Short mmCIF file of C-alpha atoms in Angstrom, two decimals:
data_model
loop_
_atom_site.label_atom_id
_atom_site.label_comp_id
_atom_site.label_asym_id
_atom_site.label_seq_id
_atom_site.Cartn_x
_atom_site.Cartn_y
_atom_site.Cartn_z
CA MET A 1 108.31 99.05 97.89
CA VAL A 2 108.39 95.52 96.44
CA ILE A 3 104.67 95.62 95.57
CA GLY A 4 105.01 99.04 93.96
CA ALA A 5 108.01 97.85 91.95
CA ALA A 6 106.10 94.75 90.83
CA VAL A 7 103.14 96.85 89.64
CA ALA A 8 105.51 99.23 87.84
CA LEU A 9 107.29 96.26 86.22
CA LEU A 10 103.98 94.79 85.08
CA ILE A 11 102.88 98.08 83.50
CA GLY A 12 106.34 98.44 81.97
CA LEU A 13 106.12 94.98 80.39
CA VAL A 14 102.73 95.83 78.93
CA LEU A 15 104.04 99.07 77.42
CA TRP A 16 107.15 97.31 76.16
CA SER A 17 105.11 94.64 74.42
CA ILE A 18 103.06 97.32 72.68
CA THR A 19 106.04 99.43 71.54
CA ALA A 20 108.09 96.36 70.54
CA THR A 21 105.27 95.09 68.37
CA ALA A 22 104.90 98.51 66.76
CA ALA A 23 108.59 98.46 65.87
CA THR A 24 108.91 94.88 64.63
CA ASP A 25 105.55 93.76 63.25
CA PRO A 26 105.37 94.82 59.58
CA GLY A 27 101.72 93.80 59.25
CA THR A 28 100.27 91.82 56.39
CA SER A 29 98.91 94.90 54.62
CA PRO A 30 98.80 98.67 55.09
CA SER A 31 96.46 99.66 57.92
CA ARG A 32 93.17 101.23 56.83
CA ILE A 33 92.69 103.05 60.14
CA ASP A 34 92.15 106.80 59.80
CA LEU A 35 94.00 107.81 62.97
CA PRO A 36 93.50 111.62 62.79
CA TRP A 37 89.76 111.17 62.28
CA LEU A 38 89.51 108.76 65.22
CA VAL A 39 91.40 111.13 67.52
CA LEU A 40 89.21 114.04 66.42
CA THR A 41 85.89 112.24 66.87
CA THR A 42 86.94 110.73 70.21
CA THR A 43 88.09 114.12 71.48
CA ILE A 44 84.89 115.85 70.37
CA GLN A 45 82.73 113.19 72.01
CA ALA A 46 84.73 113.30 75.25
CA GLY A 47 84.76 117.11 75.28
CA LEU A 48 81.00 117.38 74.78
CA THR A 49 80.45 114.73 77.45
CA THR A 50 82.62 116.65 79.91
CA VAL A 51 80.88 119.98 79.38
CA LEU A 52 77.37 118.51 79.53
CA SER A 53 78.16 116.32 82.55
CA LEU A 54 79.61 119.23 84.54
CA LEU A 55 76.61 121.44 83.72
CA VAL A 56 74.04 118.77 84.58
CA GLY A 57 76.01 117.59 87.62
CA THR A 58 76.24 121.14 88.96
CA ALA A 59 72.48 121.62 88.54
CA LEU A 60 71.71 118.33 90.31
CA ALA A 61 74.10 119.08 93.18
CA TRP A 62 72.56 122.55 93.56
CA ALA A 63 69.05 121.09 93.76
CA LEU A 64 70.01 118.33 96.22
CA ASN A 65 71.87 120.78 98.42
CA ARG A 66 68.80 123.00 98.78
CA LEU A 67 65.89 120.60 99.02
CA ARG A 68 64.87 118.61 102.11
CA PHE A 69 62.38 115.78 101.64
CA PRO A 70 61.77 112.15 102.67
CA GLY A 71 63.91 109.74 100.63
CA ARG A 72 66.57 112.33 99.87
CA GLU A 73 69.37 110.05 101.10
CA LEU A 74 68.14 107.30 98.78
CA ILE A 75 68.42 109.63 95.77
CA VAL A 76 71.89 110.73 96.86
CA GLY A 77 72.88 107.06 97.07
CA LEU A 78 71.40 106.46 93.61
CA PHE A 79 73.68 109.13 92.14
CA ALA A 80 76.66 107.84 94.13
CA SER A 81 76.14 104.37 92.63
CA ALA A 82 76.78 105.77 89.15
CA ILE A 83 80.51 105.20 89.52
CA VAL A 84 80.00 101.41 89.79
CA THR A 85 77.08 100.99 87.39
CA PRO A 86 78.47 99.23 84.28
CA GLY A 87 78.20 101.32 81.13
CA ILE A 88 76.77 98.36 79.20
CA ILE A 89 73.81 98.31 81.60
CA ILE A 90 73.04 102.01 81.14
CA ALA A 91 73.35 101.67 77.36
CA PHE A 92 70.95 98.73 77.33
CA GLY A 93 68.57 100.58 79.65
CA LEU A 94 68.48 103.53 77.26
CA LEU A 95 67.58 101.18 74.43
CA ALA A 96 64.79 99.73 76.58
CA VAL A 97 63.34 103.22 77.23
CA TRP A 98 64.16 105.21 74.08
CA GLY A 99 64.88 102.56 71.44
CA ARG A 100 62.70 101.63 68.49
CA ALA A 101 60.83 99.05 70.59
CA GLY A 102 61.29 100.93 73.87
CA TRP A 103 58.81 102.33 76.35
CA VAL A 104 58.60 105.77 74.77
CA ALA A 105 57.95 104.38 71.29
CA GLU A 106 55.25 102.02 72.58
CA LEU A 107 53.46 104.71 74.63
CA THR A 108 53.70 107.67 72.25
CA GLY A 109 54.52 106.20 68.86
CA VAL A 110 57.46 108.62 68.63
CA ARG A 111 60.73 107.00 67.60
CA ILE A 112 63.79 108.86 68.87
CA PRO A 113 67.14 107.98 67.24
CA ILE A 114 69.24 106.60 70.08
CA PHE A 115 72.19 105.35 68.01
CA GLY A 116 75.05 107.64 67.09
CA LEU A 117 76.62 110.60 68.87
CA GLY A 118 73.37 111.59 70.58
CA GLY A 119 72.93 108.19 72.22
CA ILE A 120 76.58 108.07 73.30
CA LEU A 121 76.32 111.50 74.91
CA PHE A 122 73.01 110.59 76.56
CA ALA A 123 74.49 107.47 78.19
CA HIS A 124 77.71 109.18 79.24
CA VAL A 125 75.90 112.16 80.75
CA ILE A 126 73.62 109.84 82.76
CA LEU A 127 76.66 108.12 84.25
CA ASP A 128 79.11 110.99 84.54
CA ALA A 129 76.69 113.75 85.56
CA SER A 130 75.39 111.56 88.39
CA PHE A 131 78.96 110.98 89.55
CA ALA A 132 79.75 114.70 89.24
CA ALA A 133 76.60 115.60 91.17
CA ARG A 134 77.68 113.48 94.14
CA ILE A 135 81.18 114.98 94.17
CA LEU A 136 79.95 118.56 93.86
CA LEU A 137 77.26 117.99 96.49
CA ALA A 138 80.01 117.12 98.97
CA ARG A 139 81.73 120.42 98.12
CA LEU A 140 78.53 122.40 98.62
CA GLU A 141 77.92 120.71 101.96
CA SER A 142 81.42 121.69 103.12
CA VAL A 143 80.57 125.41 102.94
CA PRO A 144 81.10 126.82 106.49
CA ASP A 145 77.96 127.61 108.46
CA PHE A 146 79.03 131.19 109.13
CA ARG A 147 78.98 131.96 105.40
CA LEU A 148 75.47 130.58 105.10
CA LYS A 149 74.28 132.57 108.09
CA THR A 150 75.83 135.72 106.66
CA GLY A 151 74.17 135.07 103.30
CA GLN A 152 70.78 134.49 104.94
CA SER A 153 71.08 137.67 106.99
CA LEU A 154 71.78 139.61 103.78
CA GLY A 155 68.71 138.07 102.14
CA LEU A 156 70.56 136.59 99.17
CA SER A 157 68.41 135.12 96.41
CA ALA A 158 69.07 131.64 94.98
CA ILE A 159 71.08 133.10 92.10
CA GLN A 160 73.04 135.43 94.37
CA ARG A 161 73.88 132.64 96.78
CA PHE A 162 75.12 130.44 93.94
CA ALA A 163 77.30 133.23 92.56
CA LEU A 164 78.75 134.41 95.88
CA ILE A 165 78.85 131.25 98.03
CA ASP A 166 78.36 128.06 96.00
CA TRP A 167 80.46 128.83 92.94
CA PRO A 168 83.66 129.61 94.91
CA ALA A 169 83.17 126.30 96.76
CA ILE A 170 82.86 124.10 93.66
CA ARG A 171 85.07 125.97 91.20
CA PRO A 172 88.41 124.48 92.41
CA THR A 173 87.01 120.96 91.96
CA LEU A 174 85.82 121.40 88.39
CA PRO A 175 89.18 121.08 86.55
CA GLY A 176 90.12 117.79 88.23
CA LEU A 177 86.59 116.45 87.98
CA GLY A 178 86.41 117.49 84.33
CA ALA A 179 89.67 115.67 83.61
CA ILE A 180 88.33 112.47 85.17
CA ILE A 181 85.10 112.68 83.17
CA PHE A 182 87.04 113.41 79.98
CA LEU A 183 89.21 110.33 80.55
CA LEU A 184 86.18 108.15 81.27
CA ALA A 185 84.48 109.32 78.08
CA PHE A 186 87.67 109.23 75.99
CA THR A 187 88.31 105.60 76.96
CA SER A 188 84.65 104.54 76.82
CA PHE A 189 84.14 101.09 75.34
CA PRO A 190 80.79 99.33 76.01
CA VAL A 191 78.63 102.45 75.55
CA VAL A 192 80.20 103.27 72.19
CA LEU A 193 80.17 99.62 71.14
CA LEU A 194 76.42 99.41 71.79
CA LEU A 195 75.21 102.88 70.80
CA GLY A 196 77.85 104.09 68.34
CA GLY A 197 75.85 103.07 65.31
CA GLY A 198 78.85 102.50 63.05
CA PRO A 199 82.45 103.53 62.30
CA ALA A 200 81.60 107.26 62.18
CA ASN A 201 81.29 107.36 65.98
CA GLN A 202 84.07 104.95 66.92
CA THR A 203 86.42 105.83 69.74
CA LEU A 204 90.04 104.74 69.96
CA GLU A 205 89.05 101.95 72.39
CA VAL A 206 86.50 100.47 70.00
CA ALA A 207 88.88 100.86 67.05
CA ILE A 208 91.59 98.95 68.95
CA TYR A 209 89.15 96.15 69.71
CA SER A 210 88.00 96.01 66.08
CA ALA A 211 91.56 96.01 64.78
CA VAL A 212 92.57 93.05 66.98
CA ARG A 213 89.39 91.00 67.23
CA LEU A 214 87.87 91.53 63.80
CA ASP A 215 90.71 92.45 61.42
CA PHE A 216 93.74 91.11 63.35
CA ASP A 217 95.54 94.31 62.38
CA LEU A 218 98.08 94.28 65.21
CA ARG A 219 100.16 97.09 63.78
CA GLY A 220 97.17 99.39 63.47
CA ALA A 221 95.96 98.44 66.98
CA VAL A 222 99.38 99.14 68.47
CA ASN A 223 99.57 102.56 66.80
CA LEU A 224 96.13 103.40 68.18
CA ALA A 225 97.15 102.21 71.64
CA LEU A 226 100.30 104.35 71.66
CA VAL A 227 98.32 107.44 70.65
CA GLN A 228 95.72 106.78 73.34
CA ILE A 229 98.38 106.28 76.01
CA ALA A 230 100.08 109.54 75.04
CA ILE A 231 96.84 111.54 75.13
CA CYS A 232 95.67 110.03 78.43
CA ALA A 233 99.08 110.59 80.03
CA ALA A 234 99.03 114.24 78.97
CA ILE A 235 95.57 114.73 80.47
CA ILE A 236 96.65 113.09 83.73
CA LEU A 237 99.70 115.35 83.98
CA LEU A 238 97.55 118.44 83.41
CA ALA A 239 95.00 117.24 85.96
CA SER A 240 97.63 116.48 88.61
CA ALA A 241 97.87 120.18 89.40
CA ALA A 242 94.12 120.45 90.03
CA ALA A 243 92.37 120.13 93.38
CA PRO A 244 92.01 116.49 94.55
CA ILE A 245 88.70 114.70 94.17
CA PRO A 246 87.34 112.98 97.31
CA ALA A 247 87.42 109.23 96.82
CA ASN A 248 85.13 108.22 99.67
CA LEU A 249 81.87 110.05 100.26
CA GLY A 250 79.88 109.52 103.42
CA ARG A 251 76.28 110.35 104.22
CA SER A 252 74.86 113.59 102.89
CA ALA A 253 73.78 116.24 105.40
CA PRO A 254 71.51 118.92 103.89
CA GLN A 255 72.06 122.44 105.16
CA ARG A 256 69.23 124.66 106.27
CA TRP A 257 68.61 127.20 103.55
CA ARG A 258 65.24 127.84 101.99
CA ASP A 259 65.08 129.59 98.65
CA GLY A 260 61.98 131.33 97.37
CA ALA A 261 59.06 129.54 95.75
CA TRP A 262 60.41 129.97 92.21
CA GLY A 263 63.84 128.70 93.24
CA GLN A 264 62.38 125.64 94.95
CA ALA A 265 60.19 124.90 91.94
CA LEU A 266 63.23 125.05 89.64
CA GLN A 267 65.23 122.82 91.98
CA ALA A 268 62.43 120.27 92.15
CA GLY A 269 62.16 120.24 88.35
CA VAL A 270 65.91 119.70 87.94
CA LEU A 271 65.85 116.86 90.46
CA VAL A 272 62.84 115.13 88.88
CA ILE A 273 64.48 115.22 85.44
CA GLY A 274 67.75 113.92 86.87
CA VAL A 275 66.13 111.06 88.78
CA LEU A 276 64.08 110.06 85.75
CA GLY A 277 67.10 110.25 83.47
CA PHE A 278 69.20 107.96 85.67
CA GLY A 279 66.45 105.89 87.26
CA LEU A 280 64.24 105.06 84.27
CA PRO A 281 66.87 103.00 82.39
CA LEU A 282 67.58 101.03 85.56
CA LEU A 283 63.86 100.50 86.18
CA ALA A 284 63.37 99.38 82.58
CA ILE A 285 66.17 96.85 82.94
CA LEU A 286 64.62 95.35 86.07
CA ILE A 287 61.10 95.20 84.64
CA ASP A 288 62.13 93.79 81.26
CA GLY A 289 64.88 91.53 82.61
CA LEU A 290 62.93 89.93 85.46
CA GLY A 291 59.95 89.09 83.26
CA PRO A 292 58.81 85.78 81.77
CA GLY A 293 61.95 85.41 79.61
CA LEU A 294 64.15 85.03 82.68
CA GLY A 295 63.30 81.33 83.02
CA SER A 296 64.75 80.40 79.65
CA LEU A 297 67.96 82.27 80.50
CA LEU A 298 68.33 80.47 83.82
CA ALA A 299 67.90 77.14 82.03
CA GLN A 300 71.01 77.72 79.91
CA PRO A 301 74.23 76.10 81.22
CA GLY A 302 76.27 78.81 79.51
CA PHE A 303 74.65 81.48 81.70
CA TRP A 304 75.64 79.71 84.92
CA ARG A 305 79.21 79.20 83.69
CA SER A 306 79.45 82.91 82.91
CA LEU A 307 77.87 83.85 86.26
CA TRP A 308 80.34 81.78 88.30
CA THR A 309 83.21 83.01 86.15
CA SER A 310 82.17 86.64 86.73
CA LEU A 311 81.75 86.15 90.48
CA GLY A 312 85.07 84.31 90.76
CA ILE A 313 86.98 86.94 88.77
CA ALA A 314 85.29 89.82 90.63
CA THR A 315 86.05 88.26 94.02
CA ALA A 316 89.69 87.54 93.13
CA SER A 317 90.15 91.04 91.71
CA ALA A 318 88.55 92.66 94.77
CA VAL A 319 90.72 90.72 97.23
CA LEU A 320 93.89 91.38 95.24
CA THR A 321 93.02 95.07 94.90
CA LEU A 322 92.46 95.40 98.64
CA LEU A 323 95.72 93.63 99.53
CA ILE A 324 97.84 95.63 97.07
CA GLY A 325 96.05 98.87 97.91
CA LEU A 326 96.55 98.38 101.66
CA THR A 327 100.21 97.50 101.15
CA LEU A 328 100.94 100.54 98.98
CA ALA A 329 98.91 102.89 101.20
CA ALA A 330 100.63 101.61 104.37
CA ALA A 331 104.05 101.97 102.75
CA ARG A 332 103.21 105.54 101.75
CA ALA A 333 102.08 106.34 105.29
CA ALA A 334 105.27 104.95 106.82
CA SER A 335 107.65 106.65 104.35
CA PRO A 336 109.34 109.98 105.06
CA GLY A 337 109.21 112.76 102.49
CA ARG A 338 106.79 113.55 99.70
CA LEU A 339 109.15 112.33 96.97
CA VAL A 340 109.34 108.82 98.44
CA LYS A 341 105.57 108.73 98.97
CA THR A 342 105.02 109.72 95.35
CA GLY A 343 107.44 107.06 94.11
CA ILE A 344 105.62 104.35 96.07
CA GLY A 345 102.13 105.37 95.01
CA ALA A 346 102.80 106.35 91.39
CA PRO A 347 102.65 102.81 89.90
CA ALA A 348 99.08 102.43 91.15
CA TYR A 349 97.98 105.34 88.98
CA ALA A 350 99.71 104.13 85.83
CA TYR A 351 96.54 102.39 84.73
CA LEU A 352 94.81 105.74 84.25
CA ALA A 353 97.07 106.26 81.25
CA VAL A 354 96.66 102.65 80.03
CA PRO A 355 92.92 101.99 79.66
CA ALA A 356 91.25 98.59 79.67
CA VAL A 357 91.37 97.63 76.00
CA VAL A 358 94.94 98.92 75.69
CA LEU A 359 95.97 96.99 78.78
CA SER A 360 94.37 93.80 77.49
CA LEU A 361 96.09 94.34 74.13
CA GLY A 362 99.43 94.59 75.93
CA PHE A 363 98.78 91.36 77.84
CA PHE A 364 97.64 89.69 74.61
CA LEU A 365 100.88 90.68 72.90
CA LEU A 366 102.94 89.54 75.91
CA ALA A 367 101.30 86.11 75.81
CA ARG A 368 101.72 85.93 72.02
CA ASN A 369 105.41 86.89 72.12
CA ALA A 370 106.09 84.43 74.97
CA GLY A 371 104.41 81.57 73.10
CA ILE A 372 101.69 81.20 75.75
CA ASP A 373 98.21 80.14 74.66
CA PRO A 374 95.98 83.19 75.27
CA GLU A 375 93.18 80.88 76.42
CA LEU A 376 95.38 79.55 79.24
CA ALA A 377 96.51 83.04 80.25
CA ALA A 378 93.02 84.57 80.02
CA PRO A 379 91.79 84.08 83.64
CA PHE A 380 95.01 85.44 85.15
CA VAL A 381 95.13 88.34 82.70
CA VAL A 382 91.54 89.37 83.38
CA VAL A 383 92.04 89.29 87.16
CA LEU A 384 95.29 91.29 86.94
CA ALA A 385 93.84 93.82 84.51
CA ASN A 386 90.73 94.36 86.62
CA THR A 387 92.93 94.78 89.70
CA LEU A 388 94.92 97.49 87.96
CA LEU A 389 91.63 99.12 86.95
CA ALA A 390 90.55 99.54 90.59
CA LEU A 391 93.98 100.18 92.14
CA PRO A 392 94.00 103.99 91.70
CA TYR A 393 90.70 104.23 93.61
CA ALA A 394 92.04 101.90 96.31
CA VAL A 395 95.20 103.89 96.97
CA SER A 396 93.43 107.28 96.84
CA THR A 397 90.84 105.99 99.34
CA LEU A 398 93.13 104.17 101.79
CA ALA A 399 96.24 106.37 101.77
CA PRO A 400 94.76 109.55 103.38
CA PRO A 401 93.37 107.86 106.54
CA LEU A 402 96.51 105.75 107.01
CA GLU A 403 98.71 108.82 106.67
CA ALA A 404 96.50 110.69 109.14
CA ILE A 405 96.89 107.82 111.65
CA ALA A 406 100.67 107.85 111.20
CA THR A 407 100.78 111.62 111.75
CA ARG A 408 98.46 111.83 114.75
CA ARG A 409 99.17 108.55 116.54
CA GLY A 410 102.63 107.58 115.35
CA LYS A 411 104.38 108.61 118.56
CA LEU A 412 101.88 106.70 120.71
CA ILE A 413 102.25 103.57 118.56
CA ARG A 414 106.05 103.72 118.82
CA ALA A 415 105.83 104.30 122.58
CA LEU A 416 103.68 101.20 123.00
CA GLY A 417 106.16 99.14 121.00
CA LEU A 418 103.50 97.59 118.78
CA SER A 419 104.61 95.33 115.97
CA GLY A 420 103.39 95.97 112.44
CA THR A 421 100.72 93.29 112.72
CA GLN A 422 99.53 94.54 116.14
CA GLN A 423 99.47 98.11 114.87
CA PHE A 424 97.28 97.15 111.92
CA ARG A 425 94.88 94.92 113.88
CA SER A 426 94.48 97.12 116.96
CA VAL A 427 94.83 100.66 115.65
CA GLU A 428 94.54 100.98 111.89
CA TRP A 429 91.97 98.36 110.89
CA PRO A 430 89.14 99.59 113.16
CA LEU A 431 89.62 103.10 111.73
CA ILE A 432 89.88 102.19 108.06
CA ALA A 433 87.50 99.20 107.85
CA GLY A 434 84.78 101.34 106.29
CA ASP A 435 87.19 102.67 103.65
CA ALA A 436 88.43 99.13 102.98
CA GLY A 437 84.83 98.06 102.42
CA VAL A 438 84.31 100.83 99.88
CA VAL A 439 87.51 99.80 98.06
CA THR A 440 86.45 96.14 97.98
CA ALA A 441 82.97 97.02 96.73
CA LEU A 442 84.35 99.29 94.00
CA ALA A 443 86.84 96.67 92.84
CA PHE A 444 84.19 93.94 92.84
CA CYS A 445 81.71 96.06 90.86
CA PHE A 446 84.31 97.30 88.37
CA SER A 447 85.40 93.75 87.64
CA LEU A 448 81.84 92.42 87.49
CA GLY A 449 80.82 94.95 84.84
CA ASP A 450 84.03 95.10 82.80
CA LEU A 451 83.81 94.37 79.09
CA GLY A 452 87.00 96.02 77.85
CA VAL A 453 89.43 93.39 79.16
CA ILE A 454 87.40 90.25 78.56
CA ALA A 455 86.52 91.38 75.02
CA LEU A 456 89.93 90.33 73.67
CA PHE A 457 90.43 87.21 75.82
CA GLY A 458 86.91 85.80 75.93
CA THR A 459 86.15 82.46 74.27
CA GLN A 460 83.16 80.17 74.08
CA ASP A 461 84.31 78.40 77.25
CA PHE A 462 85.60 81.50 79.08
CA ALA A 463 83.06 84.30 79.19
CA THR A 464 81.75 86.72 81.81
CA LEU A 465 78.24 88.14 82.11
CA PRO A 466 79.08 91.37 80.21
CA LEU A 467 80.57 89.37 77.33
CA LEU A 468 77.61 86.99 77.33
CA MET A 469 75.26 89.96 77.25
CA SER A 470 77.17 91.53 74.35
CA ARG A 471 76.93 88.28 72.41
CA ALA A 472 73.21 88.02 73.12
CA LEU A 473 72.67 91.53 71.76
CA GLY A 474 74.73 90.70 68.68
CA ALA A 475 72.54 87.66 68.07
CA TYR A 476 69.33 89.70 68.64
CA ARG A 477 68.39 87.68 71.73
CA SER A 478 67.01 90.70 73.54
CA ASN A 479 65.23 88.69 76.25
CA ASP A 480 68.47 86.99 77.26
CA ALA A 481 70.34 90.31 77.22
CA ALA A 482 67.65 91.92 79.40
CA GLY A 483 67.83 89.11 81.94
CA ILE A 484 71.63 89.29 82.13
CA ALA A 485 71.49 93.07 82.53
CA ALA A 486 68.96 92.80 85.36
CA ILE A 487 71.02 90.21 87.22
CA MET A 488 74.22 92.26 86.78
CA LEU A 489 72.44 95.36 88.06
CA LEU A 490 71.13 93.59 91.16
CA LEU A 491 74.54 92.07 91.88
CA THR A 492 76.25 95.46 91.45
CA LEU A 493 73.85 97.34 93.72
CA ALA A 494 73.92 94.57 96.34
CA ALA A 495 77.72 94.55 96.41
CA PHE A 496 77.90 98.35 96.53
CA VAL A 497 75.58 98.45 99.56
CA LEU A 498 76.37 95.25 101.48
CA ILE A 499 80.17 94.93 101.25
CA PRO A 500 80.92 98.28 102.99
CA LYS A 501 78.41 97.41 105.73
CA LEU A 502 80.07 94.01 106.24
CA PHE A 503 83.50 95.61 106.58
CA GLN A 504 82.18 98.23 109.01
CA ARG A 505 80.83 95.45 111.23
CA LEU A 506 84.16 93.64 111.04
CA GLY A 507 85.92 96.84 112.04
CA HIS A 508 83.58 97.41 114.98
CA ALA A 509 84.04 93.79 116.07
CA ARG A 510 87.80 94.21 116.03
CA ALA A 511 87.54 97.51 117.94
#
C-alpha cells in the first residue's frame, strides 16, 4: 500500500506541476502552436499505424502458425524482440536501407522518400506489427485441438479455417491490442523526430520537446501536455473493457495443420516480406555500425561516458522496477476483493496516460518550481521516469502468477506457518523467477533505448547513448551514429535473451 501510494503521489505531483504552470505562467509571448492541427495529424498517424499494424501482424501470425521449418523459433523470437527494440534504432536502420545513401539507392539507383508520413508509418509498422504478430500468434496457438481436428475432418481450406476457427480466436484481442498500438504511435518520439521531415508531421510529443527545448515556450508545452494526457487517458479507459493482452509469452508451439500448395506459398511470401522488413534494418545497423568507423567512436571519451551512464541508469531502473513491481504484485495477491486489488495496482498504470516527454516535462517543472538545478536532479529524474515507463509491464507480468499462487497454495502456506520472507524464498520465487527475469530485461531495455526522458534533461556532461546518437545525427556524423546504434542493438538483444535465462537459473537454484 505504501509503495502504491508513493507512486500515486509522484504521478500526482507531476500532474500538479503541469496544471499549476498552465494556470500561473503567462508566457513571454502568445504561443504559436497550432493545437488542433497537431491533434489531427497525430491522430491520423496513430490511426493509420494501428490499422496497418493489425493487418500486417495478423498476416504474419497466420503464416507463422501454419508453417513448420528449421529456425522458426528464431524468427518468432525476432518478432518478440520488437517490444524492446528502441525506435531510434529502427528509424536509423530504415535510413541505412532506404535512405538517399542507403542500400537500395546504391544497388538500384532508385531513391525512395523515407522522410515524412510514409517513413513514420514504415518504422511504426515494423515495430508494432512485429509485436502484434507475436501476441496474435499466441492466440492462434491457444485454439483447442478438437476444433482443429474437426476442421481437418471437414476439409476446410486456408480461407475457411481462418474465417471459422482463427478469426474467432483473435477477434477479442484486437481492440485491446489496437489501443496499445495506437498509444505507442500517438506518443511516438524518436521515430517522428528522426523521420518526420519537418513540422507538418510533428506529433504532440515532438511538439512538447520543441516547445521546451528549442523555444522555451512553457505555456504552450503545458497545454500540449494536458491535451495529450486527456486523450491518452480516454483511450486507456476505453481499452480497459477489452480482453487482456498477455504480458509474458513463452516458446511457440506450431500446430499440425497443412494448407494446400497455394496457401503455403502465400504464407511463405508473407513471412519472407515480414522477416526482411524487420530484419534488414537491424542487419544494416550491424554491418554499417561495426565497420571501420567503429574505432574512431571507441576512441572518444564522450562515448564511454555515455555508455556507462546508459548502463548505470538502465541497471538502476531495472532493479527499481523489479522491486516496486514485486511489491505491488504481492500486495495485490494478498489483498481481498477486486476493488482493493485495483486500488493497489492502479498507480502503476498511471504512466500509460502520462508519456515519456510529458513525464519529463512534469519533473522539469517540479525541479524549476522547487529551485533545484535540473542538472543535479537529472540522474534521479531519468531513473524514476524510466521506472514508471516499465512499471505497467512489471505489474501485469508478475501479478497473475502471484495471485494464482495465493489462490491455489494459500491454505498450505498458512498451514505451514511460513513468514513472508520464507514464503517468497521457498514458494513464490522459484515459480516466478522466469517472469521476474522478463520484467528486469524489459525494464533494462526500455531504459537503455529511451530518448524521450533524457531529451529534456540531457547536457554535455550527462548524456545517454540514444541522446549521443541523436546529436551525432544532427551533426551529420553518420559513422558515429551507426556505431552507437549497433552497440545499442547488441546490448538490447543480449539483455533481452540473457537476463531471463539468468533469473531462471537463479530460480532453479533456489528450488
